[in-house]
PDB file of N, CA and C in Angstrom:
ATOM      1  N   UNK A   1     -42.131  12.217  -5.331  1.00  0.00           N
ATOM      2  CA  UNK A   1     -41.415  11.112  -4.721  1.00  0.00           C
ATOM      3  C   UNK A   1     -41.254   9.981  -5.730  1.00  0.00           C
ATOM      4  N   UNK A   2     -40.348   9.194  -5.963  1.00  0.00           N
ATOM      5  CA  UNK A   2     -40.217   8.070  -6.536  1.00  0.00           C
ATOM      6  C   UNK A   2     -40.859   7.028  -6.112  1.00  0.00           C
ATOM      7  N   UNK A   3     -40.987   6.051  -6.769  1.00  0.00           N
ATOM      8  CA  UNK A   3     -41.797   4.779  -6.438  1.00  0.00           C
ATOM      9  C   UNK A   3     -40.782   3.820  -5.772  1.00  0.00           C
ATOM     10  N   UNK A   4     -41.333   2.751  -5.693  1.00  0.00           N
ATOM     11  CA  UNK A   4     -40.749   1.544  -5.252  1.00  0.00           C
ATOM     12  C   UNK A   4     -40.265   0.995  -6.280  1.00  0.00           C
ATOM     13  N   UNK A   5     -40.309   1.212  -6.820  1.00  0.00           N
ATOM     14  CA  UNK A   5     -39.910   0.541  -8.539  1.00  0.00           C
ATOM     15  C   UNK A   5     -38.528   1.082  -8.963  1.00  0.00           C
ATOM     16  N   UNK A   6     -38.575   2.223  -8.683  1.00  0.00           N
ATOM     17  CA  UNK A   6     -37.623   3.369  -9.190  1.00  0.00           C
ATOM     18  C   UNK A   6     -36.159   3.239  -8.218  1.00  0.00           C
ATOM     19  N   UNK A   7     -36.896   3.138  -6.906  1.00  0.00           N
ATOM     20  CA  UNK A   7     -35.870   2.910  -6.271  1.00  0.00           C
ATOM     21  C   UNK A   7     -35.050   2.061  -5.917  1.00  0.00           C
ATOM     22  N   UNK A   8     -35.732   0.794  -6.140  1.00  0.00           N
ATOM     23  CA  UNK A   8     -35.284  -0.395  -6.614  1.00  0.00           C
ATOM     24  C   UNK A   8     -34.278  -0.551  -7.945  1.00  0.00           C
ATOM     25  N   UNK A   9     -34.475  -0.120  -8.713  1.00  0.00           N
ATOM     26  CA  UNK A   9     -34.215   0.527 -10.243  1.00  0.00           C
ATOM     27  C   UNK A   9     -32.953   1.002 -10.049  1.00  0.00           C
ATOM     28  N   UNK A  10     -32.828   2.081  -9.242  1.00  0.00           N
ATOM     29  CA  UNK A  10     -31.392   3.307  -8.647  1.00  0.00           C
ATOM     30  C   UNK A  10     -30.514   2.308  -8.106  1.00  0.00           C
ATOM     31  N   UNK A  11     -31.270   1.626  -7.118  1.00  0.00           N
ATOM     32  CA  UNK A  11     -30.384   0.622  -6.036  1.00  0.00           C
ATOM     33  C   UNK A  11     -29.298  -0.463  -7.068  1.00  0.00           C
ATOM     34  N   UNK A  12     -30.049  -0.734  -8.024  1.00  0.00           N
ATOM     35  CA  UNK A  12     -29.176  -2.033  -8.666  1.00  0.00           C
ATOM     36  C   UNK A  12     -28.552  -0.896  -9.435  1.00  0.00           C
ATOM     37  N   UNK A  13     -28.895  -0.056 -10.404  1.00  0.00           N
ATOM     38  CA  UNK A  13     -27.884   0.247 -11.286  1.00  0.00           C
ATOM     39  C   UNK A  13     -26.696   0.890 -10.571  1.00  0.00           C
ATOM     40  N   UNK A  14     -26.766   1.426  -9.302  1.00  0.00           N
ATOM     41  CA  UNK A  14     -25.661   2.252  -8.229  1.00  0.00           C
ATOM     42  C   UNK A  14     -24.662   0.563  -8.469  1.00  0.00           C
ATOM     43  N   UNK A  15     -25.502  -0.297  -7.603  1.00  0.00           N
ATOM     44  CA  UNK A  15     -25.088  -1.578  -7.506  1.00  0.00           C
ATOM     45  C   UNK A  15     -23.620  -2.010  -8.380  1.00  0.00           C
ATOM     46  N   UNK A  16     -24.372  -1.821  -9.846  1.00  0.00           N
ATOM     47  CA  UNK A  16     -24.067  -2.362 -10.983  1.00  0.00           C
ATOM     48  C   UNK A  16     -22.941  -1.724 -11.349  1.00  0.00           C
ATOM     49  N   UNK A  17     -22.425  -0.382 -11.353  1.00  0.00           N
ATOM     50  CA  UNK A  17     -21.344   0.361 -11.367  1.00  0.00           C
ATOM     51  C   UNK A  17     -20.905   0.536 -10.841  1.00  0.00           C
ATOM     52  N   UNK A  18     -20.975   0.193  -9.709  1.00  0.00           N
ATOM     53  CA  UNK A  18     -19.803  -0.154  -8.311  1.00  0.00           C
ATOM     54  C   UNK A  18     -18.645  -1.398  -8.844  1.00  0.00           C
ATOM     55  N   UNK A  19     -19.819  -2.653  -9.432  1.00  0.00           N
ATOM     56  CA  UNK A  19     -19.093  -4.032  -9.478  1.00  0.00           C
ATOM     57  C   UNK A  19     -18.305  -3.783 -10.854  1.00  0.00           C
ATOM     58  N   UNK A  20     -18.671  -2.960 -11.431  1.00  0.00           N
ATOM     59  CA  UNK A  20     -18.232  -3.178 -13.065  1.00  0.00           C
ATOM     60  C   UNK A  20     -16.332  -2.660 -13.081  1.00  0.00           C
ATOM     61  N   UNK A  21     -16.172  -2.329 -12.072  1.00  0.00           N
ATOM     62  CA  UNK A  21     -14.484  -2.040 -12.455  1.00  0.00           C
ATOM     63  C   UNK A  21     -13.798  -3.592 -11.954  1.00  0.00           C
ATOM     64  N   UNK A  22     -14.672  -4.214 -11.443  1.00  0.00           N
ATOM     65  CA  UNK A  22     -14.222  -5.498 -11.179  1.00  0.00           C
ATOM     66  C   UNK A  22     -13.960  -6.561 -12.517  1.00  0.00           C
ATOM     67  N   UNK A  23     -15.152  -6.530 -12.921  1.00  0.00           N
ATOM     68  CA  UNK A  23     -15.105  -7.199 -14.450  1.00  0.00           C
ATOM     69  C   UNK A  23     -14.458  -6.797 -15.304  1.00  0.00           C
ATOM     70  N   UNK A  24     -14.053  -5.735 -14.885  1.00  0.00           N
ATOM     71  CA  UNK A  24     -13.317  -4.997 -16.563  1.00  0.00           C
ATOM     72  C   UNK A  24     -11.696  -5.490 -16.165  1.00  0.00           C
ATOM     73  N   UNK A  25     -11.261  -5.940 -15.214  1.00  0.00           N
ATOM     74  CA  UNK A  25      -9.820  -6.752 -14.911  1.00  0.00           C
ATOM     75  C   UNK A  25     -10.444  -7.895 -14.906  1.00  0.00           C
ATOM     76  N   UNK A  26      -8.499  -8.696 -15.424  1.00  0.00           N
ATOM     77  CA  UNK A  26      -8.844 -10.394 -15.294  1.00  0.00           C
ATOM     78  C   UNK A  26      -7.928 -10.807 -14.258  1.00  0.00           C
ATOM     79  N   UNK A  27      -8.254 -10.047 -13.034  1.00  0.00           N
ATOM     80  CA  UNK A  27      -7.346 -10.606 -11.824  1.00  0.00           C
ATOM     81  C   UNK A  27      -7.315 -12.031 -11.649  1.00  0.00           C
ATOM     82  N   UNK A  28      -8.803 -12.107 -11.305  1.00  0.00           N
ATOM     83  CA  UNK A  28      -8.826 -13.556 -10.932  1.00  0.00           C
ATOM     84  C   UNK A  28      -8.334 -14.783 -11.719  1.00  0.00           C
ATOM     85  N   UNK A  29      -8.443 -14.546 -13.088  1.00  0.00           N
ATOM     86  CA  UNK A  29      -8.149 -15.326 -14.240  1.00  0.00           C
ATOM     87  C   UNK A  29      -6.855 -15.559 -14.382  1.00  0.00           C
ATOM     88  N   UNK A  30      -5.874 -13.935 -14.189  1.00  0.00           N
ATOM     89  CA  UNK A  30      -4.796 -14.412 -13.806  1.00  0.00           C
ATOM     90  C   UNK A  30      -3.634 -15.113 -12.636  1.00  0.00           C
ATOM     91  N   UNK A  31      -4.329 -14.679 -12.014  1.00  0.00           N
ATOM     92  CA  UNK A  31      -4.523 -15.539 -10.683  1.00  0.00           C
ATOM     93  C   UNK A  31      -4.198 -16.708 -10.277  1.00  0.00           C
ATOM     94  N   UNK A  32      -5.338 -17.405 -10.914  1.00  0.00           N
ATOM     95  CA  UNK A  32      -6.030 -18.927 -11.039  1.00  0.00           C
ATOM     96  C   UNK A  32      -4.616 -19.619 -11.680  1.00  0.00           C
ATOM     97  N   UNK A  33      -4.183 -18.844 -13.068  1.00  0.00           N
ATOM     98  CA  UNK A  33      -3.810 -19.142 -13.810  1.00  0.00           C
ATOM     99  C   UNK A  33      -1.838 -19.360 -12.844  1.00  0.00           C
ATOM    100  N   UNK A  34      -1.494 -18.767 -12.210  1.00  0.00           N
ATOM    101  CA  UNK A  34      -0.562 -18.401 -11.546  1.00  0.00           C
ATOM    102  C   UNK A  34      -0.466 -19.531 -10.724  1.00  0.00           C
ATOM    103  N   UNK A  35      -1.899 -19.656  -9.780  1.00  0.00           N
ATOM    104  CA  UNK A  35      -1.722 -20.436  -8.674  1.00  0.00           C
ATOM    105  C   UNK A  35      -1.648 -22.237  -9.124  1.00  0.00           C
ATOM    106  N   UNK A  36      -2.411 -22.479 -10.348  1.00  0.00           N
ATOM    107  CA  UNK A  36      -1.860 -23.803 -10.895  1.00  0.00           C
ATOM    108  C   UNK A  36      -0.551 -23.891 -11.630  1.00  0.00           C
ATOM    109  N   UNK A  37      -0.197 -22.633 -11.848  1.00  0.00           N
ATOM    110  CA  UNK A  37       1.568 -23.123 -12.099  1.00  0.00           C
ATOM    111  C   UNK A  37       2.649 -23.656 -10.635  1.00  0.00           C
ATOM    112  N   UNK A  38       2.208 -22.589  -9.848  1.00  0.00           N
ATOM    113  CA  UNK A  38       2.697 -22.785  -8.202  1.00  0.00           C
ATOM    114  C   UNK A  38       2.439 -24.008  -8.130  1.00  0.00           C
ATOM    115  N   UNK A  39       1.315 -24.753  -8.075  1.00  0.00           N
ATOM    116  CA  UNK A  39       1.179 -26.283  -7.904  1.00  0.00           C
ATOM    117  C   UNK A  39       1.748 -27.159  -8.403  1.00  0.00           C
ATOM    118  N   UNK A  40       1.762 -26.962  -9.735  1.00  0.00           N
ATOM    119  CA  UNK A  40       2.719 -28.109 -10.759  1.00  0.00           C
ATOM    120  C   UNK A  40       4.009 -28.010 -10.470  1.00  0.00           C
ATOM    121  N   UNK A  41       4.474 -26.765 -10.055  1.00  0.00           N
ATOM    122  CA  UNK A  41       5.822 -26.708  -9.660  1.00  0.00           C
ATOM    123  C   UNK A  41       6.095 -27.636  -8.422  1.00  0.00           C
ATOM    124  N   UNK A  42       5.074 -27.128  -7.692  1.00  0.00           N
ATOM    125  CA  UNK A  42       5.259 -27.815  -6.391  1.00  0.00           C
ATOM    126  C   UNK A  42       5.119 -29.213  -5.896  1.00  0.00           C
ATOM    127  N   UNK A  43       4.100 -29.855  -7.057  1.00  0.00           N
ATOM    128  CA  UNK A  43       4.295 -30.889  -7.140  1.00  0.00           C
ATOM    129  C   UNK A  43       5.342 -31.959  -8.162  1.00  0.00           C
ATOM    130  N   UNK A  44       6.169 -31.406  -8.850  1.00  0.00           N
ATOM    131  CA  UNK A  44       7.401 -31.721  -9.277  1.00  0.00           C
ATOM    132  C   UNK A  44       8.662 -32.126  -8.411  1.00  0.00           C
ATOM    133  N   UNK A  45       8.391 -31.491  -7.257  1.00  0.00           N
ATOM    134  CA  UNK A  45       9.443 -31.503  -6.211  1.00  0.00           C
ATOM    135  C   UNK A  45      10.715 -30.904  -6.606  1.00  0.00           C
ATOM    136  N   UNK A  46      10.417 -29.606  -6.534  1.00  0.00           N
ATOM    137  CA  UNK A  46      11.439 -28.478  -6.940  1.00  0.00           C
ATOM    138  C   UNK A  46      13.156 -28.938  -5.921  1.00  0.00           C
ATOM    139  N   UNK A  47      13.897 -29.060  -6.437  1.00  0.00           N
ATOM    140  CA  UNK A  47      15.376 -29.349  -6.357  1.00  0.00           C
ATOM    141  C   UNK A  47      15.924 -27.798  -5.609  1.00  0.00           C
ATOM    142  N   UNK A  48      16.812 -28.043  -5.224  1.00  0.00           N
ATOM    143  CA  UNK A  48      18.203 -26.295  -4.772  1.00  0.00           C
ATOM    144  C   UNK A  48      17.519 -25.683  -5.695  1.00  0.00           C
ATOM    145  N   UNK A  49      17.800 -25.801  -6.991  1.00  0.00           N
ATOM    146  CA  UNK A  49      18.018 -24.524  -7.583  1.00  0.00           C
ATOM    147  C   UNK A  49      16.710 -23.880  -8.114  1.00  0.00           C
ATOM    148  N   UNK A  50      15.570 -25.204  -8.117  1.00  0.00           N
ATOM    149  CA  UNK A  50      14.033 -24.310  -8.041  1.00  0.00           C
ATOM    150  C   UNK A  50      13.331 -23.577  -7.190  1.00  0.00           C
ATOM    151  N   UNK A  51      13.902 -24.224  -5.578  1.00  0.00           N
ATOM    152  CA  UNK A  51      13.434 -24.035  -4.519  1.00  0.00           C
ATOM    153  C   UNK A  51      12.953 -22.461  -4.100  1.00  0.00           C
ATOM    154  N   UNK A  52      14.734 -21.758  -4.552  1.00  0.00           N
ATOM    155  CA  UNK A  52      13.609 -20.436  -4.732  1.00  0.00           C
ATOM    156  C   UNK A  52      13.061 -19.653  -5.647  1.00  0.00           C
ATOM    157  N   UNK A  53      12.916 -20.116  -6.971  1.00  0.00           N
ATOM    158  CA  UNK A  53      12.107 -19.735  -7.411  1.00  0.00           C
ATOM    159  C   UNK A  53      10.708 -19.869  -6.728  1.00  0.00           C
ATOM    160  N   UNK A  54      10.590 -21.288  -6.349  1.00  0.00           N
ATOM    161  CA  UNK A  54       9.243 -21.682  -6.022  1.00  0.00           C
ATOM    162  C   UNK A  54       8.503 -20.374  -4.819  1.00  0.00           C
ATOM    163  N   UNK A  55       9.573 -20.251  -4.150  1.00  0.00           N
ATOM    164  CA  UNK A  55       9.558 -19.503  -3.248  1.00  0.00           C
ATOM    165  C   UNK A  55       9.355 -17.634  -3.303  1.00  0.00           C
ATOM    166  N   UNK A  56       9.542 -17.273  -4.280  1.00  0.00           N
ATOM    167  CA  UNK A  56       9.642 -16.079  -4.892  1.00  0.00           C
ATOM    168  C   UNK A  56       8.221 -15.702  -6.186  1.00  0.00           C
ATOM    169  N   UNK A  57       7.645 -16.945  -6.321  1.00  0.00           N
ATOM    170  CA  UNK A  57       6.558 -17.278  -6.807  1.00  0.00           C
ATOM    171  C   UNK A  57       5.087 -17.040  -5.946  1.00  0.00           C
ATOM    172  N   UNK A  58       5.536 -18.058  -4.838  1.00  0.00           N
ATOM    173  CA  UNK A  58       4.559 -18.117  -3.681  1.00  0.00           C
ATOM    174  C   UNK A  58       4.285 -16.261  -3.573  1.00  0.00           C
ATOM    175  N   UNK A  59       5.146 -15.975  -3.002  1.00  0.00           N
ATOM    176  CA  UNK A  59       5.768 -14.879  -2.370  1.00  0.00           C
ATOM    177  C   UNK A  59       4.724 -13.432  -3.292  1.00  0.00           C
ATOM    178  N   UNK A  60       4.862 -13.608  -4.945  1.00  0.00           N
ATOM    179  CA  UNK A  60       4.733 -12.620  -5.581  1.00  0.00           C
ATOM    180  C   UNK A  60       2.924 -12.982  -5.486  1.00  0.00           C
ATOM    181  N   UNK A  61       2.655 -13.964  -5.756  1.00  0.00           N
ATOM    182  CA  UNK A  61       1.108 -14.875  -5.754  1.00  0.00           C
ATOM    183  C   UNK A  61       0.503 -14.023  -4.270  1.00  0.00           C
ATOM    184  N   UNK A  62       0.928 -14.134  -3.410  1.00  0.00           N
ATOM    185  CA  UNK A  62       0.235 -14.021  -2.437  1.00  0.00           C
ATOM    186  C   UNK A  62       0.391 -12.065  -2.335  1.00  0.00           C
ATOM    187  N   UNK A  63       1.342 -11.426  -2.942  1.00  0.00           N
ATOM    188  CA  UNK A  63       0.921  -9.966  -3.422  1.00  0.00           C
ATOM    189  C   UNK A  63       0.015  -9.484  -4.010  1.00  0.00           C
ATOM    190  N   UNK A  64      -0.486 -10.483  -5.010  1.00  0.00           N
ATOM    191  CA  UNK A  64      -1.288 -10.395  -6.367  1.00  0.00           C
ATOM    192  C   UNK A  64      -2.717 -10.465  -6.009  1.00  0.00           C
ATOM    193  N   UNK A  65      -2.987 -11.422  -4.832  1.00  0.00           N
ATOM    194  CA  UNK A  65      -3.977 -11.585  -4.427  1.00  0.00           C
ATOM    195  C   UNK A  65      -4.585 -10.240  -3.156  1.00  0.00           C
ATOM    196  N   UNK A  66      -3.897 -10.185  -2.613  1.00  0.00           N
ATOM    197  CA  UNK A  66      -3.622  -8.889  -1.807  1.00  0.00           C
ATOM    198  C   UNK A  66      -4.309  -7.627  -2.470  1.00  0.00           C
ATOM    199  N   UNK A  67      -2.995  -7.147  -3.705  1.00  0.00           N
ATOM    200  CA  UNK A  67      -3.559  -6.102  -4.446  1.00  0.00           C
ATOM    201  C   UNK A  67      -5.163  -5.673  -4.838  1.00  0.00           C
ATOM    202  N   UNK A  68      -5.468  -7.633  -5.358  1.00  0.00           N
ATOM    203  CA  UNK A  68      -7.034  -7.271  -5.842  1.00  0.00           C
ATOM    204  C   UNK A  68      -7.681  -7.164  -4.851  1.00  0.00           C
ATOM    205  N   UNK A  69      -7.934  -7.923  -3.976  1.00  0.00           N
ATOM    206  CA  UNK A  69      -8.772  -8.006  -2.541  1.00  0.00           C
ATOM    207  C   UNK A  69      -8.725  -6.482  -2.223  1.00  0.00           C
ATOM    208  N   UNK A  70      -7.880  -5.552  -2.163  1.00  0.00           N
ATOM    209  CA  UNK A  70      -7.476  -4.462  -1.658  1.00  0.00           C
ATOM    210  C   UNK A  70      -7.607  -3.538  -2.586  1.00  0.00           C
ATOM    211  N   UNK A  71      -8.124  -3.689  -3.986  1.00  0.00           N
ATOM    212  CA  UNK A  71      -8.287  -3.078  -5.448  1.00  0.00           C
ATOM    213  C   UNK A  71      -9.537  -2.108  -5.059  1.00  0.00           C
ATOM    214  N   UNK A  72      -9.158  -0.761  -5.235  1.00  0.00           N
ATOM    215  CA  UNK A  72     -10.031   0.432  -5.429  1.00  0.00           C
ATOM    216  C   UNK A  72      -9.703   1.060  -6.919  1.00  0.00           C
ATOM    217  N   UNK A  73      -8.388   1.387  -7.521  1.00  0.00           N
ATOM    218  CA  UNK A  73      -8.453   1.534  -8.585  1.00  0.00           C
ATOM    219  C   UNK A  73      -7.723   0.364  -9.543  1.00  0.00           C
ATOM    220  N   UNK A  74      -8.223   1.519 -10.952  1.00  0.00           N
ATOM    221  CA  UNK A  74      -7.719   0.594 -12.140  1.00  0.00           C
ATOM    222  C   UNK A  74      -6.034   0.034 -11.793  1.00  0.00           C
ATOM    223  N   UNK A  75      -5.127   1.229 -11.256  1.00  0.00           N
ATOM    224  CA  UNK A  75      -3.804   0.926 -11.331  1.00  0.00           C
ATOM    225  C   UNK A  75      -3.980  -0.640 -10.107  1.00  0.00           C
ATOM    226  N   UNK A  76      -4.603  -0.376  -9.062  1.00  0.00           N
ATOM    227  CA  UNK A  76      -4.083  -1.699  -8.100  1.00  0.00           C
ATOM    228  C   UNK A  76      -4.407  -2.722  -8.790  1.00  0.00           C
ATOM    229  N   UNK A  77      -5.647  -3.218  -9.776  1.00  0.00           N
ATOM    230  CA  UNK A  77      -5.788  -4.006 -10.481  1.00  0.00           C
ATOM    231  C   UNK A  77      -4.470  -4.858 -10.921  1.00  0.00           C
ATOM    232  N   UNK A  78      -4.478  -3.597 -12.127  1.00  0.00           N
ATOM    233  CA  UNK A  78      -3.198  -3.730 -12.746  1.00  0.00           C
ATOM    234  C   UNK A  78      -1.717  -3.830 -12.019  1.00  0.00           C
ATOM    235  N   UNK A  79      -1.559  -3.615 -10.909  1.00  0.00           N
ATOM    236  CA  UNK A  79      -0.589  -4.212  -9.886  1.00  0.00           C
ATOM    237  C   UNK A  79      -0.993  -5.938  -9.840  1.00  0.00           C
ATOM    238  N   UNK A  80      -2.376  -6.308  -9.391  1.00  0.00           N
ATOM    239  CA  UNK A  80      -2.493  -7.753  -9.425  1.00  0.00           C
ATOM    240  C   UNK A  80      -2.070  -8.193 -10.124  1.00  0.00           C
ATOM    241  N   UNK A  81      -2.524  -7.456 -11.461  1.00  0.00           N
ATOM    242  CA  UNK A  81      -2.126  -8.738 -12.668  1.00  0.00           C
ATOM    243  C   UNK A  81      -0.936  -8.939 -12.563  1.00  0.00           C
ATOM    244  N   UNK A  82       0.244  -7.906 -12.302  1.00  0.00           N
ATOM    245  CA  UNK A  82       1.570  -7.695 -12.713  1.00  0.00           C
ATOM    246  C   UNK A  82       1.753  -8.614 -11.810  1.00  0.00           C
ATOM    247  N   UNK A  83       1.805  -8.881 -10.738  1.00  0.00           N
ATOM    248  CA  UNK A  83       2.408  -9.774  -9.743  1.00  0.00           C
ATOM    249  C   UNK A  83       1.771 -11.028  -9.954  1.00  0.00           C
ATOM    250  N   UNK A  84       0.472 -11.465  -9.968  1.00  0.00           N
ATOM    251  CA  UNK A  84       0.191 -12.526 -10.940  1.00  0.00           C
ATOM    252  C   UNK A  84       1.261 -13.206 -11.975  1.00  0.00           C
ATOM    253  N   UNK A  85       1.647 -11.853 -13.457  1.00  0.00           N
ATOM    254  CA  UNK A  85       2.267 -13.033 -14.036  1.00  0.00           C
ATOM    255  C   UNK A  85       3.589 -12.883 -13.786  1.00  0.00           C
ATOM    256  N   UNK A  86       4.042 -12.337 -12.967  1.00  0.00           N
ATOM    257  CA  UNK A  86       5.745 -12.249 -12.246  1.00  0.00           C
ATOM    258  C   UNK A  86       5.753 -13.262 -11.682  1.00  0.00           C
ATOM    259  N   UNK A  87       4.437 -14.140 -11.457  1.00  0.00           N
ATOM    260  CA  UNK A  87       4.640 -15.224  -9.922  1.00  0.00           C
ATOM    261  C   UNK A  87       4.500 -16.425 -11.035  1.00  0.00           C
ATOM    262  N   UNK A  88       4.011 -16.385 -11.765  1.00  0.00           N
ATOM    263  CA  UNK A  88       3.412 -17.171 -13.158  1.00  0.00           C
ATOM    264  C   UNK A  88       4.867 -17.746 -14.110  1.00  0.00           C
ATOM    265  N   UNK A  89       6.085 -16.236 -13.445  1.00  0.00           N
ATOM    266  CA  UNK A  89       6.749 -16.583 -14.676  1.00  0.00           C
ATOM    267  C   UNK A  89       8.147 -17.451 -13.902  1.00  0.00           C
ATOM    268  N   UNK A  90       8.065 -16.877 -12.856  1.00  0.00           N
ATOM    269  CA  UNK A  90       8.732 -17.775 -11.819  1.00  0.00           C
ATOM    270  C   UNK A  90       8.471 -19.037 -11.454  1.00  0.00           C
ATOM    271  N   UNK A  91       7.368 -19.644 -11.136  1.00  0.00           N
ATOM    272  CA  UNK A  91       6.891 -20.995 -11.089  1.00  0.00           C
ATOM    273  C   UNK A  91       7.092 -21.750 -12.605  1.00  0.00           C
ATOM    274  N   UNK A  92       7.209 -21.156 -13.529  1.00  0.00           N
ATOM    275  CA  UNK A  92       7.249 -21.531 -15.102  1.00  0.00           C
ATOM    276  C   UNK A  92       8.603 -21.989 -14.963  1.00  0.00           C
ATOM    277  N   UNK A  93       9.651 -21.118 -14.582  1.00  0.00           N
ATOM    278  CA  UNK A  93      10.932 -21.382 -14.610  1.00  0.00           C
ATOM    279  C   UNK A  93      11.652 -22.363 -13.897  1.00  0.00           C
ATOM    280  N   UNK A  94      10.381 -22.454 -12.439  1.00  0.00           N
ATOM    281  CA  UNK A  94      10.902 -23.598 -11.326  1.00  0.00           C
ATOM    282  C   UNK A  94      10.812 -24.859 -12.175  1.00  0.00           C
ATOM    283  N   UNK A  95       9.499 -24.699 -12.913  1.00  0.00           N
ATOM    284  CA  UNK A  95       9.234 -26.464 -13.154  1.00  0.00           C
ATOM    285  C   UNK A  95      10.160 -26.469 -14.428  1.00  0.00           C
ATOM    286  N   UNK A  96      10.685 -25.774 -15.445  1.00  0.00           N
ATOM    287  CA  UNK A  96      11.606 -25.560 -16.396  1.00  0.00           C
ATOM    288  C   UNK A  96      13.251 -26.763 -15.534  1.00  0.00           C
ATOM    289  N   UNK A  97      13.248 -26.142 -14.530  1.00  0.00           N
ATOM    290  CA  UNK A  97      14.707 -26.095 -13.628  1.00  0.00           C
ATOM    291  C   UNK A  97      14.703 -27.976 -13.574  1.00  0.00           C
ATOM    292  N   UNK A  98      13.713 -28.180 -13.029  1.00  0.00           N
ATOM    293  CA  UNK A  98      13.003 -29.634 -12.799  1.00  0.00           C
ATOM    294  C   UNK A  98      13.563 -30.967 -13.685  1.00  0.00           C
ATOM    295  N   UNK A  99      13.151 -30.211 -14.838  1.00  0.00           N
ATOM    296  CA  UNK A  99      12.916 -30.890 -16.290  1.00  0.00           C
ATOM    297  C   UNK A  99      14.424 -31.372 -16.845  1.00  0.00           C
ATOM    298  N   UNK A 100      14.634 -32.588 -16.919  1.00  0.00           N
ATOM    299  CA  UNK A 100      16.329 -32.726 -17.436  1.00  0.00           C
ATOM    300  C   UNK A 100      16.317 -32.096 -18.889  1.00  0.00           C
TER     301      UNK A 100
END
């Protein structure tokens, strides 16, 4: 029989390679990074012609977040990120639109 030690031991390293496909993406990072562009945009006060970008931003952001929350493999990851910086590149363009 194993000890208490051991099994304790099993428990975290099972643990530990469960969490590790998490760390090995930078969902969240890109993310983060996404959702303060959405803001700056939004606080610019996006005009007609940003409006939907802003909107198509939101839209891709709130996929991105989805994907990871919902992330079993490497590819859904990599779906986050993608919609991450699709939403990243759209809010970039809103506050671009903004700018005389």
């Amino acid at each position: 029989m194993m000890s208490a030690t051991a099994v304790v031991m099993a428990s975290f390293a099972v643990a530990v390679a469960a969490a590790a496909p998490s760390w090995a993406f930078t969902c969240p990072v890109v993310i983060k990074q996404a959702e303060e562009l959405v803001k700056r945009a939004e606080a610019a006060k996006p005009g007609p012609e940003a409006r939907p970008l802003l909107d198509e931003a939101r839209k891709q952001l709130a996929e991105a977040k989805a994907h990871h929350e919902k992330a079993t493999t490497k590819r859904d990851h990599a779906d986050a990120v993608r919609k991450a910086k699709v939403a990243a590149a759209f809010a970039e363009e809103a506050i671009l639109l903004q700018n005389p």
